[in-house]
PDB file of C-alpha atoms in Angstrom:
ATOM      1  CA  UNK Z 176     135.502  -9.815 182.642  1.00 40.00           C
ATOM      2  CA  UNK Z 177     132.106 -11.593 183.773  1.00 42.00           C
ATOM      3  CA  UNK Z 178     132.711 -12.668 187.349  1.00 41.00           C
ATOM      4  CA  UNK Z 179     131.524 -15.951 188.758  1.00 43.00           C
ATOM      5  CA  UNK Z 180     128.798 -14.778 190.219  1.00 48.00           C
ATOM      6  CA  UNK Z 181     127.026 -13.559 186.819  1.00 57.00           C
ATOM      7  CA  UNK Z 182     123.320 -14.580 186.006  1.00 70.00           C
ATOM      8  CA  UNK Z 183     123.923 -16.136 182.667  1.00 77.00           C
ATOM      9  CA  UNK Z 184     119.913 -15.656 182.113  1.00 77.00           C
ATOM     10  CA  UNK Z 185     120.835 -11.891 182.339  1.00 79.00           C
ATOM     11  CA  UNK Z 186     122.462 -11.941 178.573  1.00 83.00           C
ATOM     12  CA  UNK Z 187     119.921 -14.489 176.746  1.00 82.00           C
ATOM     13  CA  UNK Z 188     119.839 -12.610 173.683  1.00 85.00           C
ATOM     14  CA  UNK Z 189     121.923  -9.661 174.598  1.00 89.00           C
ATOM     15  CA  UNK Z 190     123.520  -7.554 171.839  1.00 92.00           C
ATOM     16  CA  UNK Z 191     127.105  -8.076 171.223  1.00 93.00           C
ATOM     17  CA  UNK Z 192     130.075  -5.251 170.524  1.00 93.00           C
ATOM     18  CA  UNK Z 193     132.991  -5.964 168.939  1.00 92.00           C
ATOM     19  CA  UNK Z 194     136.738  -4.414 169.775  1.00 91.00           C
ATOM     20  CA  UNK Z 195     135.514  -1.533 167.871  1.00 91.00           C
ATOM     21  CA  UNK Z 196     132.277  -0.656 169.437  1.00 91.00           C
ATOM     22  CA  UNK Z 197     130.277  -2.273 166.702  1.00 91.00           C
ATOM     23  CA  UNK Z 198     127.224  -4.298 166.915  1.00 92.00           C
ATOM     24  CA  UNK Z 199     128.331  -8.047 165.419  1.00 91.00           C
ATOM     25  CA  UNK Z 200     124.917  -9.964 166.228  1.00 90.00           C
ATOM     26  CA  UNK Z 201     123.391 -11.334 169.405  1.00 91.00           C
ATOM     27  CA  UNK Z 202     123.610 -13.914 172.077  1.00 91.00           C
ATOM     28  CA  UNK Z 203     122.801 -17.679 171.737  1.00 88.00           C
ATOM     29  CA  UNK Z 204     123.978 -20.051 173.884  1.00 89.00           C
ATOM     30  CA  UNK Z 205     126.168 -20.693 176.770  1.00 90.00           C
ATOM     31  CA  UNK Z 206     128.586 -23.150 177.341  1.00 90.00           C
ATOM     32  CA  UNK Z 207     129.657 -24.498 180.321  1.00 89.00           C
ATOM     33  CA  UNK Z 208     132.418 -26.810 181.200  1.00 86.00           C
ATOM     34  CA  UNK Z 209     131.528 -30.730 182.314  1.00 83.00           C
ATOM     35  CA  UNK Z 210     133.476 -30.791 185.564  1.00 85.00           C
ATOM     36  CA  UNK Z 211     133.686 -27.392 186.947  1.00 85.00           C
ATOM     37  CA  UNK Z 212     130.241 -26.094 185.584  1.00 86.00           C
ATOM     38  CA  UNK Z 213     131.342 -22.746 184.716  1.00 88.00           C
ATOM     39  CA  UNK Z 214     131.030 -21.044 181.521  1.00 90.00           C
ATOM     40  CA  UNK Z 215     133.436 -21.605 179.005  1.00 91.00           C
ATOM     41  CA  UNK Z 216     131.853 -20.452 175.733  1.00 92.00           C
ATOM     42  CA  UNK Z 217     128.935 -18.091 174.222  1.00 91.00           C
ATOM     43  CA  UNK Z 218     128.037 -18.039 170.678  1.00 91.00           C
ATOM     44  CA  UNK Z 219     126.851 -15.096 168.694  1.00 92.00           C
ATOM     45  CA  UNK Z 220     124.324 -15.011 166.093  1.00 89.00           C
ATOM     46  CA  UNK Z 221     126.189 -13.179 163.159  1.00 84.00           C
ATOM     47  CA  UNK Z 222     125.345 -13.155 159.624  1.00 68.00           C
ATOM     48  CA  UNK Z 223     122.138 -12.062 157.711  1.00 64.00           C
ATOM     49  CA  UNK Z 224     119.406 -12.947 160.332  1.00 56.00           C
ATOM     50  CA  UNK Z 225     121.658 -14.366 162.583  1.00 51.00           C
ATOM     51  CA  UNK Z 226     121.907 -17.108 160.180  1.00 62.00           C
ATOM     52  CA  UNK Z 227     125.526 -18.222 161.833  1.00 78.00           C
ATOM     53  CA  UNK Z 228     126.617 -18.565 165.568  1.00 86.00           C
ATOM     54  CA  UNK Z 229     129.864 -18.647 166.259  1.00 91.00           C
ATOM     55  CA  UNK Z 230     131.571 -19.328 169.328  1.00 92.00           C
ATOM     56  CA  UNK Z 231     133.653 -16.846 171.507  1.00 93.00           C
ATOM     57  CA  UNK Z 232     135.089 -17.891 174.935  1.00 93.00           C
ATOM     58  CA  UNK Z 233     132.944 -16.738 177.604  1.00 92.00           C
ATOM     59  CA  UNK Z 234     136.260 -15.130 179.931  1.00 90.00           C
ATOM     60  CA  UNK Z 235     136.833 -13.159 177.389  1.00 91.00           C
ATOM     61  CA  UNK Z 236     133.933 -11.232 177.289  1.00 91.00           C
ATOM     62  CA  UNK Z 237     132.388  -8.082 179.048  1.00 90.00           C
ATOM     63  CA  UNK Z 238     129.159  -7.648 179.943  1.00 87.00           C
ATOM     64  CA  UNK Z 239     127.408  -4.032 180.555  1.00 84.00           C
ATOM     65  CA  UNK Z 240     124.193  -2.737 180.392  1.00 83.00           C
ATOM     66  CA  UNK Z 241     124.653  -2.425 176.863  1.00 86.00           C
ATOM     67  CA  UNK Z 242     125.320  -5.428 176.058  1.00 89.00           C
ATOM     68  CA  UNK Z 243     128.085  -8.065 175.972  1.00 91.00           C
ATOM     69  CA  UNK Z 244     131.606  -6.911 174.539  1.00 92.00           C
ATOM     70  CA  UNK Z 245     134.231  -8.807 172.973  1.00 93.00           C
ATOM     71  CA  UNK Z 246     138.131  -8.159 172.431  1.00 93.00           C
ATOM     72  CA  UNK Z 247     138.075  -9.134 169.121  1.00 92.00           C
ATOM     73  CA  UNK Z 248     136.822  -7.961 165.482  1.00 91.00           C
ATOM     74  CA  UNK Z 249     133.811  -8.870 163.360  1.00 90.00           C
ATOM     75  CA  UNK Z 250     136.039 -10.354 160.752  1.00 90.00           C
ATOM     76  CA  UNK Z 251     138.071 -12.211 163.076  1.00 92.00           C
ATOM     77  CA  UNK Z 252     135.384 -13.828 165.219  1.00 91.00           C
ATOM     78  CA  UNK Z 253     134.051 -14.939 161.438  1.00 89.00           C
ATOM     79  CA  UNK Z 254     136.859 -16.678 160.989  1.00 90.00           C
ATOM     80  CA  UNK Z 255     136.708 -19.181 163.720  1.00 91.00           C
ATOM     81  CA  UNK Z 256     136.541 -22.670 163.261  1.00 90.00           C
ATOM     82  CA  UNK Z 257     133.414 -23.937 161.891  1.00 86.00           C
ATOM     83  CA  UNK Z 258     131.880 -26.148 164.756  1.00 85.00           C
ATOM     84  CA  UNK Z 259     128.346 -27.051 164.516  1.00 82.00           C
ATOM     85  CA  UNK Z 260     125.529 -25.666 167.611  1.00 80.00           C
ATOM     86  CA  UNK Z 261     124.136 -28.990 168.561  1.00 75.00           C
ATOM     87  CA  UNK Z 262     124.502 -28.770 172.710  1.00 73.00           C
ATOM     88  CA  UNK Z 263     127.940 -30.205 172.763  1.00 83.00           C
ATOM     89  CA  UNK Z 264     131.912 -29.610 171.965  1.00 87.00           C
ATOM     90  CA  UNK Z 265     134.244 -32.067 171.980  1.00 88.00           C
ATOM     91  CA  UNK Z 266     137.407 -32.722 173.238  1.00 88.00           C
ATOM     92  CA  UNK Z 267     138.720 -31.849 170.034  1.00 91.00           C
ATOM     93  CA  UNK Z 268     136.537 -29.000 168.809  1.00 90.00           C
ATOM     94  CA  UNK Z 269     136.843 -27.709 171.973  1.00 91.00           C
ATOM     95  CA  UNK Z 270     140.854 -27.319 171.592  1.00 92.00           C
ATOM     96  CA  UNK Z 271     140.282 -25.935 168.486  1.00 91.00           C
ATOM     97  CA  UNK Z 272     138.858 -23.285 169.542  1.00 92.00           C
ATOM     98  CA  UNK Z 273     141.543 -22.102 172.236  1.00 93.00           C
ATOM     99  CA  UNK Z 274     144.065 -22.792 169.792  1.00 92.00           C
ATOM    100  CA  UNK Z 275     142.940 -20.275 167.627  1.00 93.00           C
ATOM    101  CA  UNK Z 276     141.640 -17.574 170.028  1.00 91.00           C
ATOM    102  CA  UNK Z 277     145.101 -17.990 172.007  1.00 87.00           C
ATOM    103  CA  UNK Z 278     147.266 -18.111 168.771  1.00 77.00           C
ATOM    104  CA  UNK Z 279     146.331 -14.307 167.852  1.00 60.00           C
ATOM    105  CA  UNK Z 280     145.239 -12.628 170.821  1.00 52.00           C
ATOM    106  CA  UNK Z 281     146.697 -14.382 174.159  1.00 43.00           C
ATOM    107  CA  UNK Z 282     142.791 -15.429 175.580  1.00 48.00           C
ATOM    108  CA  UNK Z 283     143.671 -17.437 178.444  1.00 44.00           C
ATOM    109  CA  UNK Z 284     141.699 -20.941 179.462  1.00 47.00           C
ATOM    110  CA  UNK Z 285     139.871 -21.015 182.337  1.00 42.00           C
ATOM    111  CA  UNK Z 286     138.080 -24.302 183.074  1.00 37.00           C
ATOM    112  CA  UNK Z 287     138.561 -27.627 180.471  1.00 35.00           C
ATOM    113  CA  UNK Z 288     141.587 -28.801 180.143  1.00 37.00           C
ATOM    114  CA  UNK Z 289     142.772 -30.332 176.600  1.00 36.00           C
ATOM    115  CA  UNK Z 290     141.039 -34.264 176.020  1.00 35.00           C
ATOM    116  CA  UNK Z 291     138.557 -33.626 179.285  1.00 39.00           C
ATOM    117  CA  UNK Z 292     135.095 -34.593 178.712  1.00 39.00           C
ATOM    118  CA  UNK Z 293     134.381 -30.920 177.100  1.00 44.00           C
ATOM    119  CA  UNK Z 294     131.380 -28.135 177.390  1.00 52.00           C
ATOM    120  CA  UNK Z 295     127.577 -28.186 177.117  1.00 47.00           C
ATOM    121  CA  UNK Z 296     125.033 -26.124 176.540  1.00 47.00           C
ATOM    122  CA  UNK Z 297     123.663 -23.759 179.505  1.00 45.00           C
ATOM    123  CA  UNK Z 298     119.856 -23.462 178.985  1.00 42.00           C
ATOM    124  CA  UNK Z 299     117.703 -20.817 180.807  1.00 42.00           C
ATOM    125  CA  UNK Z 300     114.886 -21.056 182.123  1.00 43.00           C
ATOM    126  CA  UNK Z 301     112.472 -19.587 179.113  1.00 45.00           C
ATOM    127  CA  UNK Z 302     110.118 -21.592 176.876  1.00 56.00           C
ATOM    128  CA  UNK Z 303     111.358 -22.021 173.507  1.00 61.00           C
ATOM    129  CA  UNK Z 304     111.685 -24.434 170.828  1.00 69.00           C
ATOM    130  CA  UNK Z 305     114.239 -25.383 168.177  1.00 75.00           C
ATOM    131  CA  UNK Z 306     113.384 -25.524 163.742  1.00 78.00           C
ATOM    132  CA  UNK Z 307     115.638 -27.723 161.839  1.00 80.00           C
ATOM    133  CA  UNK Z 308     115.508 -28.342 158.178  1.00 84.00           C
ATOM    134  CA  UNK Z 309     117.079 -30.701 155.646  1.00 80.00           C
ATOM    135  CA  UNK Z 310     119.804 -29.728 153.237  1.00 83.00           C
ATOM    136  CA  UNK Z 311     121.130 -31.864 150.438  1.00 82.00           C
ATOM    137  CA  UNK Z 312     124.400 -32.734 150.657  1.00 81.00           C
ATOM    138  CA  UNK Z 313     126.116 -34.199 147.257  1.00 83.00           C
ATOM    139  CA  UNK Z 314     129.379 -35.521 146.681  1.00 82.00           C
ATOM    140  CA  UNK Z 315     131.108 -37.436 143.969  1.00 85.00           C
ATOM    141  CA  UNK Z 316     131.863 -41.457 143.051  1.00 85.00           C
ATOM    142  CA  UNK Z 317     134.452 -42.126 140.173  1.00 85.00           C
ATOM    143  CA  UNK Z 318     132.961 -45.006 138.314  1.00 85.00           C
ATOM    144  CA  UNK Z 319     133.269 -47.096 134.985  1.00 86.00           C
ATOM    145  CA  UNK Z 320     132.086 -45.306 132.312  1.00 84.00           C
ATOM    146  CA  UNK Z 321     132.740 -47.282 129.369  1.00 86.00           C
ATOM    147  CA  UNK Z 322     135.885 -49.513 127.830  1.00 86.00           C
ATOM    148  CA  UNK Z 323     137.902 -48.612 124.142  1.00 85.00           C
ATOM    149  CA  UNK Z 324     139.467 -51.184 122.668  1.00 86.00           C
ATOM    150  CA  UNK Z 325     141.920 -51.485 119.468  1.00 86.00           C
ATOM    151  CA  UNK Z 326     141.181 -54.121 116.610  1.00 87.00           C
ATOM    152  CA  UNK Z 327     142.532 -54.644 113.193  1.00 89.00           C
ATOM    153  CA  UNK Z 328     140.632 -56.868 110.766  1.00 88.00           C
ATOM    154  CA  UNK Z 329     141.267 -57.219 107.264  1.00 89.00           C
ATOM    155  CA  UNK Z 330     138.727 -56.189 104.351  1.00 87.00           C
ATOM    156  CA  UNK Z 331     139.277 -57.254 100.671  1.00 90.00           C
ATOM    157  CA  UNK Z 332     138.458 -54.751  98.205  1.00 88.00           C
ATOM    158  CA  UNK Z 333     138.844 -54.357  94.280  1.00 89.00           C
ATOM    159  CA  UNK Z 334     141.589 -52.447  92.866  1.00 87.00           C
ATOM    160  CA  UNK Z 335     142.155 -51.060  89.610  1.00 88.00           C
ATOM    161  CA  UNK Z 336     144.835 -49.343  87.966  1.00 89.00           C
ATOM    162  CA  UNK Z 337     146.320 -48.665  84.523  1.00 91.00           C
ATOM    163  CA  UNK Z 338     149.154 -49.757  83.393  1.00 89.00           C
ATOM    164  CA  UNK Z 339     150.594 -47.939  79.998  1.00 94.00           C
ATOM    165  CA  UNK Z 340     151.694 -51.617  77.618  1.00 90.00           C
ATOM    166  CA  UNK Z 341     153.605 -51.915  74.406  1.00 93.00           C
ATOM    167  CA  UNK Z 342     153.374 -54.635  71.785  1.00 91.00           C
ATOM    168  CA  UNK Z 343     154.174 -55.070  68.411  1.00 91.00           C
ATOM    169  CA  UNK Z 344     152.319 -55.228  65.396  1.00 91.00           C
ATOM    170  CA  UNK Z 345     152.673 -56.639  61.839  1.00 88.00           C
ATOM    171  CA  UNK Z 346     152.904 -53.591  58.873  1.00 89.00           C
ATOM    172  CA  UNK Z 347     152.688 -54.998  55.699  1.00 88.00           C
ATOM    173  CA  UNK Z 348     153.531 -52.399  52.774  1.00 88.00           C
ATOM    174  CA  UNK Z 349     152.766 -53.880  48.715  1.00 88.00           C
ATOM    175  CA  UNK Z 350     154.846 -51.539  46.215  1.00 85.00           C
ATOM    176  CA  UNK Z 351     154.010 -51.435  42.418  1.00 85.00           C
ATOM    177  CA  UNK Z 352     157.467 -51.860  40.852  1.00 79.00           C
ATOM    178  CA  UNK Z 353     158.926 -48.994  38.302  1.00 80.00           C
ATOM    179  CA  UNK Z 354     158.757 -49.765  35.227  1.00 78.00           C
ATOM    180  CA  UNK Z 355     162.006 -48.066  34.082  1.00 79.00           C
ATOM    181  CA  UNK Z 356     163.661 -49.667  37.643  1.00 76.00           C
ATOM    182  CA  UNK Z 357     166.193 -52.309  36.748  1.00 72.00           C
ATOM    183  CA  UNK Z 358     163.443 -54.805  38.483  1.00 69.00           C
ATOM    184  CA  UNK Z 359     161.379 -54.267  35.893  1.00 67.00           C
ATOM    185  CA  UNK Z 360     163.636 -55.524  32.767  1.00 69.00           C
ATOM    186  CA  UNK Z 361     162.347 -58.782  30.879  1.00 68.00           C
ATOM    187  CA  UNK Z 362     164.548 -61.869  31.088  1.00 63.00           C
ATOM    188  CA  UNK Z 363     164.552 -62.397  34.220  1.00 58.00           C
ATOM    189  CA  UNK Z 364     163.951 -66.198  35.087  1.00 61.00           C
ATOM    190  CA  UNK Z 365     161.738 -67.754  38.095  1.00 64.00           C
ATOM    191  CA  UNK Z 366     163.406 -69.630  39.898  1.00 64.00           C
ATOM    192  CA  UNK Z 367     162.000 -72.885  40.893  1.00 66.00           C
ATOM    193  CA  UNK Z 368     164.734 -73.301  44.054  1.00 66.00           C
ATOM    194  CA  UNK Z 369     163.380 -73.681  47.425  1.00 66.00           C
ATOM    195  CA  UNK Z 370     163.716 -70.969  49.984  1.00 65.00           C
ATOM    196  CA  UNK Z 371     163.398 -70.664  53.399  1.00 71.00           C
ATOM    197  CA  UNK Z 372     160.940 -68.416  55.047  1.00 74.00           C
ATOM    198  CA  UNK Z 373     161.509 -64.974  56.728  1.00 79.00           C
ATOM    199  CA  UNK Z 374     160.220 -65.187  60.126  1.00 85.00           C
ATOM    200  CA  UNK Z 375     159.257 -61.889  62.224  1.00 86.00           C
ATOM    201  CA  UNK Z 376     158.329 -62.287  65.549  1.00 91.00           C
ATOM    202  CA  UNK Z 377     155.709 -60.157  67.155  1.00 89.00           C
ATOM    203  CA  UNK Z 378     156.482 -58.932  71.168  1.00 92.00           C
ATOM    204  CA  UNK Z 379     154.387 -57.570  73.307  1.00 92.00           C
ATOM    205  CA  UNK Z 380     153.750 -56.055  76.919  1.00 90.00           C
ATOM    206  CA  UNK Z 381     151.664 -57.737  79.666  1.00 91.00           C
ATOM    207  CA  UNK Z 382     151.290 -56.628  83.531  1.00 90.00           C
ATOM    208  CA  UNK Z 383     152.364 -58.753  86.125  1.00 89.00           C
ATOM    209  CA  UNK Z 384     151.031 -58.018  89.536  1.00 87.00           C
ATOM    210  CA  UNK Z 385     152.549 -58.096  92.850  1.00 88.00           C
ATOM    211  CA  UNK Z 386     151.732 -57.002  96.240  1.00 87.00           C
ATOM    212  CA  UNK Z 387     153.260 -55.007  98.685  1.00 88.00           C
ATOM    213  CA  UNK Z 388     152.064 -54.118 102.076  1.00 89.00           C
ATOM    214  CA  UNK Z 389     152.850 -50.417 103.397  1.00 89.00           C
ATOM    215  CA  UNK Z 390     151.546 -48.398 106.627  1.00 89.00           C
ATOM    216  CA  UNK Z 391     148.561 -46.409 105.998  1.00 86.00           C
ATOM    217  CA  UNK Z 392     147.474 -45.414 109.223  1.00 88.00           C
ATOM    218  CA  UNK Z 393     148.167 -44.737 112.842  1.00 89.00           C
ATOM    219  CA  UNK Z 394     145.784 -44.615 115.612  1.00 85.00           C
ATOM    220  CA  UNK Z 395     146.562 -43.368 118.938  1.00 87.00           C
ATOM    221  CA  UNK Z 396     144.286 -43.408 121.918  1.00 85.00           C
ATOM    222  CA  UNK Z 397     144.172 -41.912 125.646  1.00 86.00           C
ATOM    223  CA  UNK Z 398     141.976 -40.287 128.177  1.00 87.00           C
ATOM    224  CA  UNK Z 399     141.052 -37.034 129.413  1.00 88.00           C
ATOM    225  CA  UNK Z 400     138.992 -35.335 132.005  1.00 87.00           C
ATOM    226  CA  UNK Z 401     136.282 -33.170 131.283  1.00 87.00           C
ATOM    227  CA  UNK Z 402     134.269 -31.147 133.523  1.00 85.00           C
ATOM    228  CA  UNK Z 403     131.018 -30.543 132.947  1.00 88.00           C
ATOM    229  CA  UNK Z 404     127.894 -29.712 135.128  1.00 87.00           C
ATOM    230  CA  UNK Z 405     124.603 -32.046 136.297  1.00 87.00           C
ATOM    231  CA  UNK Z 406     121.867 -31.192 138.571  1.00 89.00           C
ATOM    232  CA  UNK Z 407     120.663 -33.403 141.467  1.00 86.00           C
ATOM    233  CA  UNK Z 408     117.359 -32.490 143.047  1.00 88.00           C
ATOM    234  CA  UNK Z 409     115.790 -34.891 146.385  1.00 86.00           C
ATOM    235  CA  UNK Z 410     112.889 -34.369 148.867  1.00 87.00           C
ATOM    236  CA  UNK Z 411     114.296 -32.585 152.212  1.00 83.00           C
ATOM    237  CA  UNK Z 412     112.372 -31.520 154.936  1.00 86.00           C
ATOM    238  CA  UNK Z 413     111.797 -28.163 156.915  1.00 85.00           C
ATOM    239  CA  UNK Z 414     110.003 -27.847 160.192  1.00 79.00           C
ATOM    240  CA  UNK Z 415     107.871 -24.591 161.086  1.00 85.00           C
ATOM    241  CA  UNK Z 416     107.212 -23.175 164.042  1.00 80.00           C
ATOM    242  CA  UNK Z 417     103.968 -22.135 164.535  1.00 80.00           C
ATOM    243  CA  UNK Z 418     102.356 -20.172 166.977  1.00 77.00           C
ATOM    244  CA  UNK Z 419      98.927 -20.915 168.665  1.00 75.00           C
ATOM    245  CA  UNK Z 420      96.728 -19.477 171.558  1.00 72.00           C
ATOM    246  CA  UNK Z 421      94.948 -16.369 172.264  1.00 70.00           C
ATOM    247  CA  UNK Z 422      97.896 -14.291 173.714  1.00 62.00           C
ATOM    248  CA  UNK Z 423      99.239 -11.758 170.760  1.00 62.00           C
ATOM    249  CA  UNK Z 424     103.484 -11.393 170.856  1.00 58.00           C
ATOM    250  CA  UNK Z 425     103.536  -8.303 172.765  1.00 54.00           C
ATOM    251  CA  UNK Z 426     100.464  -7.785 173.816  1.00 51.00           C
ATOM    252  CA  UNK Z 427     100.096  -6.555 177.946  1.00 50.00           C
ATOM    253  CA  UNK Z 428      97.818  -9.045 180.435  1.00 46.00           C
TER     254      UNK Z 428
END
C-alpha cells in the first residue's frame, strides 16, 4: 500500500499494472479527501490514447519503481461507474464508487465517510493546461404530427340497370274461307241484328323502382410507430493547444 508519507508528484503520469502484471494506461489525477486531505482516489488513463480515466481508490494501490499496481483487472476497472474528471466527486459519486470496488473485492475506505463534503483534485506542481471540446448531444421530443378524422357525406350518382319487361300485343290473322267448307254455301242471310263487340285487352310490364340502402364499406383506423432515421448536424467547438517559444520538447539547456 502507498504510505502516508508518499510524494504524490512522484507518480504524475506513472504507468499502471493491473492484477495480472499488465500495463492498463497511465496516471491522471489524484484525489484527495475534503477534511482529512489524504488521497482517496487516482484515475487512470485507459482506452485508445488514454481517451478514458477511470477512477481507482488510491489505498488500494501499490506503487514501485515500475510503476503503480492495482488489485484489480483491466476489464473490471472498465467497468466502473462512469463519473466525469472535472476536479470534484460528490457525495454521491463518491459512494458509488466504494460501493462497487467493496462489493467484488473487499477495498476498504479510508478517509470520506458516506454524504461528507467528498474529494478533489490533487494538482502538482508542473505547468500544464487543459483542451476541451464540444460534443452534440441529441435527444428526442414526442410531438403532434398531424390529426385523422372520419366523415361520411353523401354523393348522388346515376344508376342504370335493365330490367327484362313483358307486354302484350295485338295479332290479327285474315283467312280466305274454303270454298268447299260449309262457310262457303250460298243462302246464307246477313243478318241485320245488332251485336256487341269483342273486347281484348292488351297488358303489359312496367318497372317500378325502389330503394334500399345496404353496407358497402368499412373503414377502420389506428396508429403505429415507425422508426426511421434523421440526421442532426450543429456548430461545436474544439480548443487546441498550441505550443510556442524557442525551447524544442526534449531538447537539453
Amino acid at each position: 500500500m502507498v504510505n502516508s508519507n508518499f510524494d504524490i508528484d512522484s507518480i504524475e503520469n506513472a504507468d499502471v499494472y493491473d492484477s495480472e502484471g499488465a500495463k492498463i494506461g497511465s496516471v491522471g489525477q489524484v484525489y484527495i479527501d475534503a477534511q482529512t486531505q489524504e488521497p482517496e482516489f487516482v484515475t487512470v488513463n485507459i482506452g485508445l490514447f488514454g481517451s478514458r480515466e477511470t477512477f481507482i481508490p488510491f489505498g488500494a494501490t501499490n506503487f514501485s519503481p515500475e510503476g503503480l499496481r492495482v488489485p484489480f483487472s483491466k476489464a473490471y476497472i472498465k467497468d466502473a461507474p462512469n463519473i466525469d474528471v472535472d476536479g470534484h466527486l460528490s457525495a454521491e459519486e463518491e459512494q458509488r464508487l466504494w460501493d462497487y470496488y467493496s462489493s467484488g473485492h473487499g477495498t476498504g475506505r479510508h478517509g470520506t465517510e458516506a454524504g461528507g463534503p467528498g474529494v478533489g483534485t490533487q494538482t502538482s506542481d508542473a505547468d500544464n493546461m487543459v483542451a476541451h471540446e464540444e460534443r452534440l448531444k441529441v435527444d428526442t421530443e414526442q410531438r403532434e404530427a398531424g390529426q385523422v378524422r372520419l366523415r361520411k357525406r353523401v354523393r348522388t350518382e346515376n344508376q342504370s340497370i335493365e330490367v327484362p319487361v313483358q307486354r302484350e300485343e295485338l295479332v290479327v290473322e285474315r283467312e280466305q274461307v274454303d270454298p268447299n267448307s260449309a262457310e262457303a254455301r250460298p243462302g246464307g242471310a246477313i243478318d241485320d241484328a245488332n251485336h256487341e263487340d269483342e273486347v281484348v285487352t292488351l297488358r303489359e310490364e312496367r318497372p317500378v323502382v325502389e330503394k334500399e340502402t345496404v353496407a358497402t364499406e368499412k373503414v377502420n383506423i389506428g396508429k403505429r410507430t415507425v422508426q426511421e432515421t434523421e440526421t442532426v448536424s450543429g456548430e461545436v467547438r474544439k480548443e487546441q493547444i498550441d505550443v510556442e517559444g524557442d525551447a524544442e520538447p526534449g531538447a537539453k539547456h
